[in-house]
CSV table of C-alpha atoms in Angstrom, one decimal:
chain,number,residue,atom,x,y,z
T,1,MET,CA,-61.9,-24.7,114.2
T,2,THR,CA,-65.1,-23.1,115.6
T,3,THR,CA,-66.3,-21.7,112.3
T,4,ARG,CA,-66.5,-25.1,110.7
T,5,MET,CA,-69.4,-26.1,108.5
T,6,ARG,CA,-70.3,-29.7,109.3
T,7,LEU,CA,-71.1,-31.0,105.9
T,8,THR,CA,-68.9,-34.1,106.2
T,9,SER,CA,-70.3,-37.6,105.7
T,10,LEU,CA,-74.0,-36.9,104.7
T,11,TYR,CA,-73.1,-34.3,102.1
T,12,ASP,CA,-70.1,-36.3,100.9
T,13,ALA,CA,-72.4,-39.3,100.4
T,14,LEU,CA,-74.9,-37.2,98.5
T,15,THR,CA,-72.4,-35.7,96.1
T,16,LYS,CA,-70.7,-39.0,95.6
T,17,ARG,CA,-74.0,-40.6,94.6
T,18,ARG,CA,-74.8,-37.7,92.4
T,19,LYS,CA,-71.4,-38.0,90.6
T,20,HIS,CA,-72.1,-41.7,89.9
T,21,GLY,CA,-75.7,-41.2,88.9
T,22,GLN,CA,-77.1,-43.0,91.9
T,23,LYS,CA,-80.5,-42.0,93.1
T,24,SER,CA,-81.9,-41.9,96.7
T,25,LEU,CA,-85.3,-42.2,98.4
T,26,ALA,CA,-86.3,-40.1,101.4
T,27,VAL,CA,-89.4,-40.4,103.5
T,28,LEU,CA,-90.8,-37.2,104.9
T,29,LEU,CA,-92.2,-37.6,108.5
T,30,ASP,CA,-94.4,-34.8,109.8
T,31,PRO,CA,-94.5,-35.0,113.6
T,32,ASP,CA,-98.0,-33.5,113.6
T,33,GLN,CA,-99.3,-36.4,111.5
T,34,LEU,CA,-97.4,-39.2,113.3
T,35,ASP,CA,-98.0,-41.1,116.5
T,36,GLU,CA,-95.8,-44.0,117.7
T,37,ALA,CA,-98.0,-46.6,116.1
T,38,SER,CA,-97.8,-45.0,112.6
T,39,CYS,CA,-94.1,-44.3,113.1
T,40,ARG,CA,-93.6,-48.0,114.0
T,41,LEU,CA,-95.4,-49.0,110.8
T,42,ILE,CA,-93.2,-46.8,108.6
T,43,LEU,CA,-90.1,-48.2,110.3
T,44,GLU,CA,-91.3,-51.8,109.7
T,45,LEU,CA,-91.9,-51.0,106.1
T,46,SER,CA,-88.5,-49.4,105.7
T,47,GLU,CA,-86.8,-52.5,107.0
T,48,LYS,CA,-88.4,-54.5,104.2
T,49,HIS,CA,-88.0,-51.8,101.6
T,50,PRO,CA,-84.8,-49.8,102.1
T,51,VAL,CA,-84.9,-46.0,102.2
T,52,ASP,CA,-81.9,-43.7,102.3
T,53,TYR,CA,-83.1,-40.8,104.5
T,54,PHE,CA,-85.8,-39.8,106.9
T,55,PHE,CA,-86.7,-36.1,106.6
T,56,MET,CA,-88.3,-34.9,109.9
T,57,GLY,CA,-90.4,-31.8,109.9
T,58,GLY,CA,-93.5,-29.9,108.6
T,59,SER,CA,-94.8,-26.4,108.0
T,60,LEU,CA,-96.3,-26.1,111.5
T,61,VAL,CA,-95.0,-28.8,113.9
T,62,MET,CA,-97.4,-27.8,116.7
T,63,SER,CA,-96.8,-31.0,118.6
T,64,SER,CA,-94.2,-31.4,121.3
T,65,HIS,CA,-93.3,-35.0,120.4
T,66,GLN,CA,-90.8,-34.4,117.6
T,67,ALA,CA,-88.0,-35.1,120.0
T,68,ALA,CA,-89.7,-38.4,121.2
T,69,LEU,CA,-90.2,-39.5,117.6
T,70,ILE,CA,-86.6,-38.9,116.7
T,71,ARG,CA,-85.5,-40.9,119.8
T,72,PHE,CA,-87.9,-43.7,118.8
T,73,ILE,CA,-86.6,-43.8,115.2
T,74,LYS,CA,-82.9,-43.7,116.3
T,75,SER,CA,-83.4,-46.6,118.7
T,76,ARG,CA,-84.8,-48.8,115.9
T,77,SER,CA,-83.2,-47.7,112.7
T,78,GLY,CA,-79.9,-46.7,111.2
T,79,VAL,CA,-81.4,-44.6,108.5
T,80,PRO,CA,-80.0,-41.0,108.8
T,81,ILE,CA,-82.5,-38.4,110.0
T,82,LEU,CA,-82.3,-35.0,108.5
T,83,LEU,CA,-84.3,-32.1,110.0
T,84,PHE,CA,-86.6,-30.4,107.5
T,85,PRO,CA,-87.4,-27.3,109.7
T,86,SER,CA,-89.9,-24.5,109.0
T,87,ASN,CA,-88.4,-22.3,111.7
T,88,SER,CA,-85.6,-22.2,114.3
T,89,LEU,CA,-87.8,-23.7,117.0
T,90,HIS,CA,-87.6,-27.1,115.2
T,91,ILE,CA,-83.9,-27.7,115.7
T,92,ASP,CA,-83.2,-31.0,117.6
T,93,GLU,CA,-79.6,-32.2,117.8
T,94,GLN,CA,-80.7,-35.8,118.2
T,95,ALA,CA,-81.0,-35.8,114.4
T,96,ASP,CA,-78.0,-36.6,112.2
T,97,GLY,CA,-78.2,-33.4,110.1
T,98,ILE,CA,-80.3,-30.5,109.0
T,99,LEU,CA,-81.5,-29.3,105.7
T,100,LEU,CA,-80.8,-25.6,106.4
T,101,LEU,CA,-83.5,-24.2,104.1
T,102,SER,CA,-83.3,-20.9,102.4
T,103,LEU,CA,-86.6,-20.2,100.7
T,104,ILE,CA,-85.1,-18.8,97.5
T,105,SER,CA,-88.3,-19.0,95.5
T,106,GLY,CA,-89.9,-16.3,97.7
T,107,ARG,CA,-89.0,-12.8,98.8
T,108,ASN,CA,-89.7,-13.1,102.5
T,109,PRO,CA,-86.5,-12.1,104.3
T,110,ASP,CA,-87.4,-14.1,107.4
T,111,PHE,CA,-87.1,-17.4,105.4
T,112,LEU,CA,-84.1,-16.2,103.4
T,113,ILE,CA,-82.0,-15.2,106.4
T,114,GLY,CA,-84.0,-14.2,109.4
T,115,GLN,CA,-84.7,-17.6,110.9
T,116,HIS,CA,-81.1,-18.6,110.1
T,117,VAL,CA,-79.7,-15.8,112.3
T,118,ILE,CA,-81.8,-17.0,115.2
T,119,ALA,CA,-80.7,-20.6,114.6
T,120,ALA,CA,-77.0,-20.0,114.0
T,121,PRO,CA,-75.8,-20.1,117.7
T,122,LEU,CA,-77.9,-23.3,118.3
T,123,LEU,CA,-76.5,-24.9,115.2
T,124,ARG,CA,-72.9,-23.9,116.2
T,125,GLN,CA,-73.3,-25.6,119.5
T,126,SER,CA,-74.9,-28.8,118.1
T,127,ASN,CA,-73.3,-31.7,116.4
T,128,LEU,CA,-75.7,-31.6,113.5
T,129,GLN,CA,-74.3,-31.8,110.0
T,130,ILE,CA,-75.4,-28.7,108.2
T,131,LEU,CA,-76.6,-28.9,104.6
T,132,PRO,CA,-77.4,-25.4,103.2
T,133,THR,CA,-80.3,-26.0,100.9
T,134,GLY,CA,-82.0,-23.7,98.3
T,135,TYR,CA,-85.7,-24.4,98.9
T,136,MET,CA,-88.0,-23.7,96.0
T,137,LEU,CA,-91.8,-24.0,96.3
T,138,VAL,CA,-93.6,-24.8,93.1
T,139,ASP,CA,-97.2,-24.1,92.2
T,140,THR,CA,-98.8,-27.6,91.9
T,141,GLY,CA,-102.5,-26.7,91.7
T,142,ARG,CA,-103.4,-25.6,95.2
T,143,GLN,CA,-102.0,-23.4,97.9
T,144,THR,CA,-99.9,-25.4,100.4
T,145,THR,CA,-99.3,-24.9,104.1
T,146,ALA,CA,-95.7,-24.0,103.3
T,147,SER,CA,-96.6,-21.1,100.9
T,148,TYR,CA,-99.3,-19.8,103.3
T,149,MET,CA,-97.1,-19.9,106.4
T,150,SER,CA,-94.1,-18.3,104.5
T,151,GLY,CA,-96.3,-15.7,102.9
T,152,THR,CA,-94.6,-16.3,99.5
T,153,THR,CA,-95.8,-17.0,96.0
T,154,PRO,CA,-94.6,-20.3,94.5
T,155,LEU,CA,-92.8,-20.6,91.3
T,156,PRO,CA,-95.1,-20.9,88.3
T,157,TYR,CA,-95.6,-24.5,87.3
T,158,ASP,CA,-95.0,-23.8,83.6
T,159,LYS,CA,-92.0,-21.6,83.9
T,160,PRO,CA,-88.9,-23.9,84.2
T,161,ALA,CA,-86.6,-21.1,83.1
T,162,ILE,CA,-87.5,-19.1,86.3
T,163,ALA,CA,-86.8,-22.2,88.4
T,164,ALA,CA,-83.5,-22.8,86.6
T,165,CYS,CA,-82.3,-19.2,87.1
T,166,THR,CA,-83.4,-19.3,90.8
T,167,ALA,CA,-81.5,-22.4,91.4
T,168,MET,CA,-78.5,-21.1,89.5
T,169,ALA,CA,-78.4,-18.0,91.8
T,170,GLY,CA,-78.7,-20.2,94.9
T,171,GLU,CA,-75.8,-22.3,93.8
T,172,GLN,CA,-73.7,-19.1,93.1
T,173,LEU,CA,-74.6,-17.9,96.6
T,174,GLY,CA,-73.0,-21.1,97.9
T,175,LEU,CA,-76.0,-23.3,98.7
T,176,ARG,CA,-75.0,-26.9,98.5
T,177,LEU,CA,-78.4,-28.6,97.7
T,178,MET,CA,-81.5,-27.6,95.7
T,179,TYR,CA,-85.0,-28.8,96.7
T,180,LEU,CA,-87.9,-28.5,94.3
T,181,ASP,CA,-91.1,-29.0,96.4
T,182,GLY,CA,-94.7,-29.1,95.3
T,183,GLY,CA,-95.7,-29.3,99.0
T,184,SER,CA,-97.9,-31.6,101.0
T,185,GLY,CA,-101.1,-32.5,99.2
T,186,ALA,CA,-99.9,-31.3,95.8
T,187,MET,CA,-102.4,-31.9,93.0
T,188,TYR,CA,-99.6,-32.9,90.6
T,189,PRO,CA,-95.8,-33.2,90.9
T,190,VAL,CA,-93.2,-30.8,89.8
T,191,SER,CA,-92.9,-31.1,86.0
T,192,ALA,CA,-90.2,-33.0,84.3
T,193,ALA,CA,-89.4,-29.9,82.3
T,194,MET,CA,-88.7,-27.9,85.5
T,195,ILE,CA,-86.6,-30.7,87.0
T,196,ARG,CA,-84.6,-31.0,83.8
T,197,ALA,CA,-84.1,-27.3,83.6
T,198,VAL,CA,-82.8,-27.1,87.2
T,199,ARG,CA,-80.6,-30.1,86.7
T,200,GLN,CA,-79.0,-28.6,83.6
T,201,ALA,CA,-78.4,-25.3,85.3
T,202,THR,CA,-76.7,-26.5,88.4
T,203,GLU,CA,-74.2,-29.1,89.6
T,204,VAL,CA,-75.4,-29.6,93.2
T,205,PRO,CA,-77.6,-32.6,94.3
T,206,LEU,CA,-81.3,-32.0,93.5
T,207,ILE,CA,-84.1,-33.1,95.8
T,208,VAL,CA,-87.7,-33.3,94.4
T,209,GLY,CA,-90.8,-33.8,96.5
T,210,GLY,CA,-94.5,-33.2,96.5
T,211,GLY,CA,-97.1,-35.1,94.5
T,212,ILE,CA,-94.9,-38.2,93.9
T,213,ASN,CA,-97.6,-40.8,94.6
T,214,THR,CA,-97.3,-43.3,91.7
T,215,VAL,CA,-94.5,-45.3,90.2
T,216,ASP,CA,-94.8,-43.4,86.9
T,217,LYS,CA,-94.4,-40.0,88.7
T,218,ALA,CA,-91.3,-41.3,90.5
T,219,GLN,CA,-89.7,-42.6,87.3
T,220,VAL,CA,-90.4,-39.3,85.5
T,221,ALA,CA,-88.8,-37.3,88.3
T,222,LEU,CA,-85.7,-39.6,88.5
T,223,SER,CA,-85.3,-39.6,84.7
T,224,ALA,CA,-85.6,-35.9,84.5
T,225,GLY,CA,-82.7,-35.4,86.9
T,226,ALA,CA,-83.8,-35.7,90.5
T,227,ASP,CA,-81.1,-37.2,92.7
T,228,VAL,CA,-83.4,-37.7,95.7
T,229,ILE,CA,-87.2,-38.2,95.6
T,230,VAL,CA,-89.3,-37.5,98.6
T,231,VAL,CA,-92.5,-39.3,99.5
T,232,GLY,CA,-94.7,-38.8,102.5
T,233,ASN,CA,-98.3,-39.4,103.5
T,234,GLN,CA,-99.1,-41.8,100.7
T,235,ILE,CA,-97.2,-44.4,102.7
T,236,GLU,CA,-100.0,-44.8,105.3
T,237,LYS,CA,-102.7,-44.7,102.7
T,238,ASP,CA,-101.2,-47.6,100.8
T,239,ARG,CA,-98.9,-50.1,102.5
T,240,ASP,CA,-97.5,-51.3,99.2
T,241,PHE,CA,-96.4,-47.8,98.2
T,242,LEU,CA,-93.1,-47.6,100.0
T,243,GLY,CA,-92.1,-50.9,98.5
T,244,GLU,CA,-93.0,-49.7,95.0
T,245,MET,CA,-90.9,-46.5,95.5
T,246,SER,CA,-88.0,-48.3,96.9
T,247,LYS,CA,-88.1,-50.7,93.9
T,248,VAL,CA,-88.2,-47.9,91.4
T,249,VAL,CA,-85.1,-46.3,92.9
T,250,ARG,CA,-83.1,-49.5,93.2
T,251,SER,CA,-84.1,-50.6,89.7
T,252,PHE,CA,-82.9,-47.2,88.4
T,253,ASN,CA,-79.6,-47.6,90.2
T,254,THR,CA,-79.2,-51.2,89.0
T,255,VAL,CA,-79.6,-50.0,85.4
T,256,ARG,CA,-76.9,-47.3,86.0
T,257,ASN,CA,-74.5,-49.8,87.5
T,258,MET,CA,-74.9,-52.2,84.5
T,259,ASN,CA,-74.4,-49.3,82.0
T,260,PRO,CA,-71.4,-47.2,83.1
T,261,GLU,CA,-71.8,-45.0,80.0
T,262,LEU,CA,-75.1,-43.7,81.6
T,263,GLN,CA,-73.2,-42.3,84.6
């Protein structure tokens, strides 16, 4: 069937984990910030400290070596790679899937549907698993590259009800995932109140990223209802960081497994 939506295994795994209260860890890889040496370091760390997903992308991706980085990772790791594109130029079918982002926190039609129209034929011809994702930028203390490039205003940090209604609308429109993002270099993470409000308002898996740079912040996000937490540039600043994040997620899942009534 040519009109198929390739959600299949990646989405099924996410929803199954959500159903059983199991959490996941994703590492965001920005091609503009990575060379082969730094990528090799992250892969070595991920072998010691398991991660569930690599998200590949950034707000600009000016470099031409995204494809080479994906090949490099695929040749050395079995961790699924999901594209995290800022526009249709960043599609690469070497990846396993794509977070097809609709920027529902903003009102820029180019990032609500415009780029998707351009990408649609490319995605149809690819073997990428497509995960339609409601993307919500949150004000976390400073303007991010994502908000600047998209020309949109982030959700107010202290207005969880707005985030909840935005996510609810996205789910009603058929989006399969929600992503609350404070952006790269966030001064502080998305609040527990906002995560909790979105979790209570929707049933789809919830991804949370931006500003999660300590064990305490990771625990707060997971306890509030995040199904996937995303970490990024802190990994290269602190080689122990990925191990700490992996341990937080695994410990959380162990507690859930030992206490079925929590699921």
